[in-house]
Amino acid sequence: MKSFRKELWFQTPNRRDYINITRQVEECVRESGVREGMVLVNAMHITASVYVNDDESGLLQDFDDFLERLAPFDASPQKYRHNRTGEDNGDAHVKRQVMGREVVVAITEGKLDFGPWEQIFYAEFDGKRRKRVLVKIIGE
Ligand code: ZN
């Protein structure tokens, strides 16, 4: 069995950003040489997510609007108890929990075995600093 590990680094210009990382994950699959197996892609930070959905600008804004309605950014400790620690990212922890930590995608004949329109996204909820995504591939 082959095993491959790589960290992808991101520093988004905005506090919240949604980045299509499908090409980068495909590059990892190529590098790994795995033809049949699985790839795990997970955010290594508790204020960011990795998820699979459509790369459509309206939908990206819909996700962001939905998350802001659910857990709006508010640095005050009155809104989020987590901010009593001196942090301002209580909202980002909640957003990450809603959008998830990781995805697993099958690799078939050396390619990501997606359904129609599926793309892998890195969602940042507390950006403007360097953060990592782990790509782990196993197979043969
Ligand atoms: Zn925090």
JSON list of C-alpha atoms and ligand atoms in Angstrom, two decimals:
[
{"chain": "A", "resi": 1, "resn": "MET", "atom": "CA", "xyz": [0.00, 0.00, 0.00]},
{"chain": "A", "resi": 2, "resn": "LYS", "atom": "CA", "xyz": [1.20, 3.51, -0.85]},
{"chain": "A", "resi": 3, "resn": "SER", "atom": "CA", "xyz": [0.85, 6.39, 1.58]},
{"chain": "A", "resi": 4, "resn": "PHE", "atom": "CA", "xyz": [1.21, 10.11, 0.83]},
{"chain": "A", "resi": 5, "resn": "ARG", "atom": "CA", "xyz": [0.98, 13.19, 3.05]},
{"chain": "A", "resi": 6, "resn": "LYS", "atom": "CA", "xyz": [1.09, 16.87, 2.15]},
{"chain": "A", "resi": 7, "resn": "GLU", "atom": "CA", "xyz": [0.12, 20.14, 3.81]},
{"chain": "A", "resi": 8, "resn": "LEU", "atom": "CA", "xyz": [-1.44, 22.91, 1.71]},
{"chain": "A", "resi": 9, "resn": "TRP", "atom": "CA", "xyz": [-0.96, 26.42, 3.15]},
{"chain": "A", "resi": 10, "resn": "PHE", "atom": "CA", "xyz": [-3.37, 29.33, 2.80]},
{"chain": "A", "resi": 11, "resn": "GLN", "atom": "CA", "xyz": [-3.42, 32.95, 3.87]},
{"chain": "A", "resi": 12, "resn": "THR", "atom": "CA", "xyz": [-6.68, 34.52, 2.76]},
{"chain": "A", "resi": 13, "resn": "PRO", "atom": "CA", "xyz": [-6.94, 38.30, 2.22]},
{"chain": "A", "resi": 14, "resn": "ASN", "atom": "CA", "xyz": [-10.32, 38.43, 3.99]},
{"chain": "A", "resi": 15, "resn": "ARG", "atom": "CA", "xyz": [-11.64, 37.18, 7.30]},
{"chain": "A", "resi": 16, "resn": "ARG", "atom": "CA", "xyz": [-13.98, 34.81, 5.42]},
{"chain": "A", "resi": 17, "resn": "ASP", "atom": "CA", "xyz": [-13.09, 33.23, 2.06]},
{"chain": "A", "resi": 18, "resn": "TYR", "atom": "CA", "xyz": [-14.11, 30.18, 0.04]},
{"chain": "A", "resi": 19, "resn": "ILE", "atom": "CA", "xyz": [-11.34, 28.67, -2.10]},
{"chain": "A", "resi": 20, "resn": "ASN", "atom": "CA", "xyz": [-11.71, 25.88, -4.66]},
{"chain": "A", "resi": 21, "resn": "ILE", "atom": "CA", "xyz": [-8.78, 23.54, -3.90]},
{"chain": "A", "resi": 22, "resn": "THR", "atom": "CA", "xyz": [-9.77, 20.71, -6.29]},
{"chain": "A", "resi": 23, "resn": "ARG", "atom": "CA", "xyz": [-6.79, 21.28, -8.66]},
{"chain": "A", "resi": 24, "resn": "GLN", "atom": "CA", "xyz": [-4.36, 21.17, -5.73]},
{"chain": "A", "resi": 25, "resn": "VAL", "atom": "CA", "xyz": [-5.86, 17.90, -4.43]},
{"chain": "A", "resi": 26, "resn": "GLU", "atom": "CA", "xyz": [-5.72, 16.43, -7.97]},
{"chain": "A", "resi": 27, "resn": "GLU", "atom": "CA", "xyz": [-2.03, 17.39, -8.09]},
{"chain": "A", "resi": 28, "resn": "CYS", "atom": "CA", "xyz": [-1.48, 15.53, -4.79]},
{"chain": "A", "resi": 29, "resn": "VAL", "atom": "CA", "xyz": [-3.18, 12.43, -6.25]},
{"chain": "A", "resi": 30, "resn": "ARG", "atom": "CA", "xyz": [-0.87, 12.61, -9.30]},
{"chain": "A", "resi": 31, "resn": "GLU", "atom": "CA", "xyz": [2.19, 13.06, -7.06]},
{"chain": "A", "resi": 32, "resn": "SER", "atom": "CA", "xyz": [1.15, 10.11, -4.87]},
{"chain": "A", "resi": 33, "resn": "GLY", "atom": "CA", "xyz": [1.00, 7.68, -7.80]},
{"chain": "A", "resi": 34, "resn": "VAL", "atom": "CA", "xyz": [-2.09, 6.10, -6.23]},
{"chain": "A", "resi": 35, "resn": "ARG", "atom": "CA", "xyz": [-4.50, 4.70, -8.87]},
{"chain": "A", "resi": 36, "resn": "GLU", "atom": "CA", "xyz": [-7.05, 3.06, -6.52]},
{"chain": "A", "resi": 37, "resn": "GLY", "atom": "CA", "xyz": [-7.60, 4.39, -3.01]},
{"chain": "A", "resi": 38, "resn": "MET", "atom": "CA", "xyz": [-8.89, 7.26, -0.90]},
{"chain": "A", "resi": 39, "resn": "VAL", "atom": "CA", "xyz": [-7.92, 10.85, -0.23]},
{"chain": "A", "resi": 40, "resn": "LEU", "atom": "CA", "xyz": [-8.72, 12.57, 3.06]},
{"chain": "A", "resi": 41, "resn": "VAL", "atom": "CA", "xyz": [-8.65, 16.38, 3.02]},
{"chain": "A", "resi": 42, "resn": "ASN", "atom": "CA", "xyz": [-9.08, 18.17, 6.35]},
{"chain": "A", "resi": 43, "resn": "ALA", "atom": "CA", "xyz": [-8.68, 21.65, 7.76]},
{"chain": "A", "resi": 44, "resn": "MET", "atom": "CA", "xyz": [-5.99, 21.59, 10.47]},
{"chain": "A", "resi": 45, "resn": "HIS", "atom": "CA", "xyz": [-7.58, 24.54, 12.28]},
{"chain": "A", "resi": 46, "resn": "ILE", "atom": "CA", "xyz": [-10.79, 24.75, 14.29]},
{"chain": "A", "resi": 47, "resn": "THR", "atom": "CA", "xyz": [-11.95, 27.94, 12.57]},
{"chain": "A", "resi": 48, "resn": "ALA", "atom": "CA", "xyz": [-11.86, 26.64, 8.97]},
{"chain": "A", "resi": 49, "resn": "SER", "atom": "CA", "xyz": [-13.63, 23.90, 7.00]},
{"chain": "A", "resi": 50, "resn": "VAL", "atom": "CA", "xyz": [-13.16, 21.61, 4.04]},
{"chain": "A", "resi": 51, "resn": "TYR", "atom": "CA", "xyz": [-16.34, 20.65, 2.20]},
{"chain": "A", "resi": 52, "resn": "VAL", "atom": "CA", "xyz": [-17.59, 19.42, -1.18]},
{"chain": "A", "resi": 53, "resn": "ASN", "atom": "CA", "xyz": [-20.14, 21.35, -3.23]},
{"chain": "A", "resi": 54, "resn": "ASP", "atom": "CA", "xyz": [-20.66, 23.32, -6.45]},
{"chain": "A", "resi": 55, "resn": "ASP", "atom": "CA", "xyz": [-18.28, 26.07, -7.58]},
{"chain": "A", "resi": 56, "resn": "GLU", "atom": "CA", "xyz": [-20.98, 28.63, -8.33]},
{"chain": "A", "resi": 57, "resn": "SER", "atom": "CA", "xyz": [-20.61, 32.23, -7.17]},
{"chain": "A", "resi": 58, "resn": "GLY", "atom": "CA", "xyz": [-24.27, 32.62, -6.15]},
{"chain": "A", "resi": 59, "resn": "LEU", "atom": "CA", "xyz": [-24.08, 29.51, -3.99]},
{"chain": "A", "resi": 60, "resn": "LEU", "atom": "CA", "xyz": [-20.83, 30.64, -2.33]},
{"chain": "A", "resi": 61, "resn": "GLN", "atom": "CA", "xyz": [-22.57, 33.90, -1.35]},
{"chain": "A", "resi": 62, "resn": "ASP", "atom": "CA", "xyz": [-25.62, 31.90, -0.19]},
{"chain": "A", "resi": 63, "resn": "PHE", "atom": "CA", "xyz": [-23.42, 29.81, 2.12]},
{"chain": "A", "resi": 64, "resn": "ASP", "atom": "CA", "xyz": [-21.76, 32.93, 3.50]},
{"chain": "A", "resi": 65, "resn": "ASP", "atom": "CA", "xyz": [-25.12, 34.70, 4.04]},
{"chain": "A", "resi": 66, "resn": "PHE", "atom": "CA", "xyz": [-26.53, 31.58, 5.74]},
{"chain": "A", "resi": 67, "resn": "LEU", "atom": "CA", "xyz": [-23.54, 31.29, 8.08]},
{"chain": "A", "resi": 68, "resn": "GLU", "atom": "CA", "xyz": [-23.67, 35.00, 8.92]},
{"chain": "A", "resi": 69, "resn": "ARG", "atom": "CA", "xyz": [-27.37, 34.72, 9.79]},
{"chain": "A", "resi": 70, "resn": "LEU", "atom": "CA", "xyz": [-26.68, 31.66, 11.94]},
{"chain": "A", "resi": 71, "resn": "ALA", "atom": "CA", "xyz": [-23.52, 32.87, 13.69]},
{"chain": "A", "resi": 72, "resn": "PRO", "atom": "CA", "xyz": [-22.79, 36.49, 12.76]},
{"chain": "A", "resi": 73, "resn": "PHE", "atom": "CA", "xyz": [-19.30, 37.88, 13.35]},
{"chain": "A", "resi": 74, "resn": "ASP", "atom": "CA", "xyz": [-19.30, 39.74, 16.66]},
{"chain": "A", "resi": 75, "resn": "ALA", "atom": "CA", "xyz": [-16.11, 40.15, 18.68]},
{"chain": "A", "resi": 76, "resn": "SER", "atom": "CA", "xyz": [-17.98, 40.88, 21.92]},
{"chain": "A", "resi": 77, "resn": "PRO", "atom": "CA", "xyz": [-17.98, 38.43, 24.85]},
{"chain": "A", "resi": 78, "resn": "GLN", "atom": "CA", "xyz": [-21.72, 39.18, 25.24]},
{"chain": "A", "resi": 79, "resn": "LYS", "atom": "CA", "xyz": [-22.48, 37.49, 21.91]},
{"chain": "A", "resi": 80, "resn": "TYR", "atom": "CA", "xyz": [-20.02, 34.56, 22.20]},
{"chain": "A", "resi": 81, "resn": "ARG", "atom": "CA", "xyz": [-18.77, 33.20, 25.52]},
{"chain": "A", "resi": 82, "resn": "HIS", "atom": "CA", "xyz": [-15.65, 31.95, 23.70]},
{"chain": "A", "resi": 83, "resn": "ASN", "atom": "CA", "xyz": [-14.63, 35.60, 23.22]},
{"chain": "A", "resi": 84, "resn": "ARG", "atom": "CA", "xyz": [-14.23, 35.91, 27.02]},
{"chain": "A", "resi": 85, "resn": "THR", "atom": "CA", "xyz": [-10.86, 34.19, 26.43]},
{"chain": "A", "resi": 86, "resn": "GLY", "atom": "CA", "xyz": [-9.73, 37.40, 24.69]},
{"chain": "A", "resi": 87, "resn": "GLU", "atom": "CA", "xyz": [-10.25, 35.93, 21.22]},
{"chain": "A", "resi": 88, "resn": "ASP", "atom": "CA", "xyz": [-12.71, 37.43, 18.74]},
{"chain": "A", "resi": 89, "resn": "ASN", "atom": "CA", "xyz": [-13.52, 34.31, 16.72]},
{"chain": "A", "resi": 90, "resn": "GLY", "atom": "CA", "xyz": [-16.43, 32.66, 18.53]},
{"chain": "A", "resi": 91, "resn": "ASP", "atom": "CA", "xyz": [-18.46, 32.91, 15.30]},
{"chain": "A", "resi": 92, "resn": "ALA", "atom": "CA", "xyz": [-15.70, 31.17, 13.28]},
{"chain": "A", "resi": 93, "resn": "HIS", "atom": "CA", "xyz": [-15.73, 28.10, 15.56]},
{"chain": "A", "resi": 94, "resn": "VAL", "atom": "CA", "xyz": [-19.50, 27.75, 15.10]},
{"chain": "A", "resi": 95, "resn": "LYS", "atom": "CA", "xyz": [-19.29, 28.23, 11.30]},
{"chain": "A", "resi": 96, "resn": "ARG", "atom": "CA", "xyz": [-16.57, 25.57, 11.07]},
{"chain": "A", "resi": 97, "resn": "GLN", "atom": "CA", "xyz": [-18.70, 23.12, 13.02]},
{"chain": "A", "resi": 98, "resn": "VAL", "atom": "CA", "xyz": [-21.62, 23.64, 10.62]},
{"chain": "A", "resi": 99, "resn": "MET", "atom": "CA", "xyz": [-19.52, 23.27, 7.43]},
{"chain": "A", "resi": 100, "resn": "GLY", "atom": "CA", "xyz": [-17.46, 20.34, 8.73]},
{"chain": "A", "resi": 101, "resn": "ARG", "atom": "CA", "xyz": [-13.83, 19.43, 9.24]},
{"chain": "A", "resi": 102, "resn": "GLU", "atom": "CA", "xyz": [-12.97, 17.12, 6.33]},
{"chain": "A", "resi": 103, "resn": "VAL", "atom": "CA", "xyz": [-13.96, 15.25, 3.21]},
{"chain": "A", "resi": 104, "resn": "VAL", "atom": "CA", "xyz": [-12.98, 11.81, 1.91]},
{"chain": "A", "resi": 105, "resn": "VAL", "atom": "CA", "xyz": [-13.03, 11.27, -1.87]},
{"chain": "A", "resi": 106, "resn": "ALA", "atom": "CA", "xyz": [-12.52, 7.96, -3.68]},
{"chain": "A", "resi": 107, "resn": "ILE", "atom": "CA", "xyz": [-9.66, 7.67, -6.17]},
{"chain": "A", "resi": 108, "resn": "THR", "atom": "CA", "xyz": [-10.48, 5.51, -9.19]},
{"chain": "A", "resi": 109, "resn": "GLU", "atom": "CA", "xyz": [-8.05, 4.96, -12.06]},
{"chain": "A", "resi": 110, "resn": "GLY", "atom": "CA", "xyz": [-5.88, 7.77, -10.69]},
{"chain": "A", "resi": 111, "resn": "LYS", "atom": "CA", "xyz": [-8.67, 10.38, -10.67]},
{"chain": "A", "resi": 112, "resn": "LEU", "atom": "CA", "xyz": [-10.98, 11.90, -8.02]},
{"chain": "A", "resi": 113, "resn": "ASP", "atom": "CA", "xyz": [-14.21, 9.92, -8.38]},
{"chain": "A", "resi": 114, "resn": "PHE", "atom": "CA", "xyz": [-16.68, 12.83, -8.15]},
{"chain": "A", "resi": 115, "resn": "GLY", "atom": "CA", "xyz": [-20.40, 13.07, -8.77]},
{"chain": "A", "resi": 116, "resn": "PRO", "atom": "CA", "xyz": [-21.65, 15.82, -11.09]},
{"chain": "A", "resi": 117, "resn": "TRP", "atom": "CA", "xyz": [-20.43, 19.35, -10.14]},
{"chain": "A", "resi": 118, "resn": "GLU", "atom": "CA", "xyz": [-18.63, 18.17, -7.00]},
{"chain": "A", "resi": 119, "resn": "GLN", "atom": "CA", "xyz": [-15.63, 20.34, -6.10]},
{"chain": "A", "resi": 120, "resn": "ILE", "atom": "CA", "xyz": [-13.50, 20.53, -2.95]},
{"chain": "A", "resi": 121, "resn": "PHE", "atom": "CA", "xyz": [-13.46, 23.83, -1.05]},
{"chain": "A", "resi": 122, "resn": "TYR", "atom": "CA", "xyz": [-11.40, 25.30, 1.75]},
{"chain": "A", "resi": 123, "resn": "ALA", "atom": "CA", "xyz": [-13.66, 27.62, 3.76]},
{"chain": "A", "resi": 124, "resn": "GLU", "atom": "CA", "xyz": [-11.91, 30.18, 5.94]},
{"chain": "A", "resi": 125, "resn": "PHE", "atom": "CA", "xyz": [-13.80, 31.83, 8.81]},
{"chain": "A", "resi": 126, "resn": "ASP", "atom": "CA", "xyz": [-10.93, 33.58, 10.64]},
{"chain": "A", "resi": 127, "resn": "GLY", "atom": "CA", "xyz": [-8.40, 34.36, 7.94]},
{"chain": "A", "resi": 128, "resn": "LYS", "atom": "CA", "xyz": [-5.62, 36.86, 7.16]},
{"chain": "A", "resi": 129, "resn": "ARG", "atom": "CA", "xyz": [-3.09, 34.45, 8.72]},
{"chain": "A", "resi": 130, "resn": "ARG", "atom": "CA", "xyz": [-1.27, 31.31, 7.57]},
{"chain": "A", "resi": 131, "resn": "LYS", "atom": "CA", "xyz": [-3.33, 28.15, 8.01]},
{"chain": "A", "resi": 132, "resn": "ARG", "atom": "CA", "xyz": [-3.04, 24.57, 6.77]},
{"chain": "A", "resi": 133, "resn": "VAL", "atom": "CA", "xyz": [-5.02, 21.80, 5.11]},
{"chain": "A", "resi": 134, "resn": "LEU", "atom": "CA", "xyz": [-3.85, 18.19, 5.40]},
{"chain": "A", "resi": 135, "resn": "VAL", "atom": "CA", "xyz": [-4.04, 15.89, 2.37]},
{"chain": "A", "resi": 136, "resn": "LYS", "atom": "CA", "xyz": [-3.58, 12.19, 3.17]},
{"chain": "A", "resi": 137, "resn": "ILE", "atom": "CA", "xyz": [-3.76, 9.58, 0.43]},
{"chain": "A", "resi": 138, "resn": "ILE", "atom": "CA", "xyz": [-3.71, 5.81, 0.85]},
{"chain": "A", "resi": 139, "resn": "GLY", "atom": "CA", "xyz": [-4.09, 3.13, -1.78]},
{"chain": "A", "resi": 140, "resn": "GLU", "atom": "CA", "xyz": [-2.13, 1.44, -4.50]},
{"chain": "B", "resi": 1, "resn": "ZN", "atom": "ZN", "xyz": [-11.03, 30.73, 19.15]}
]
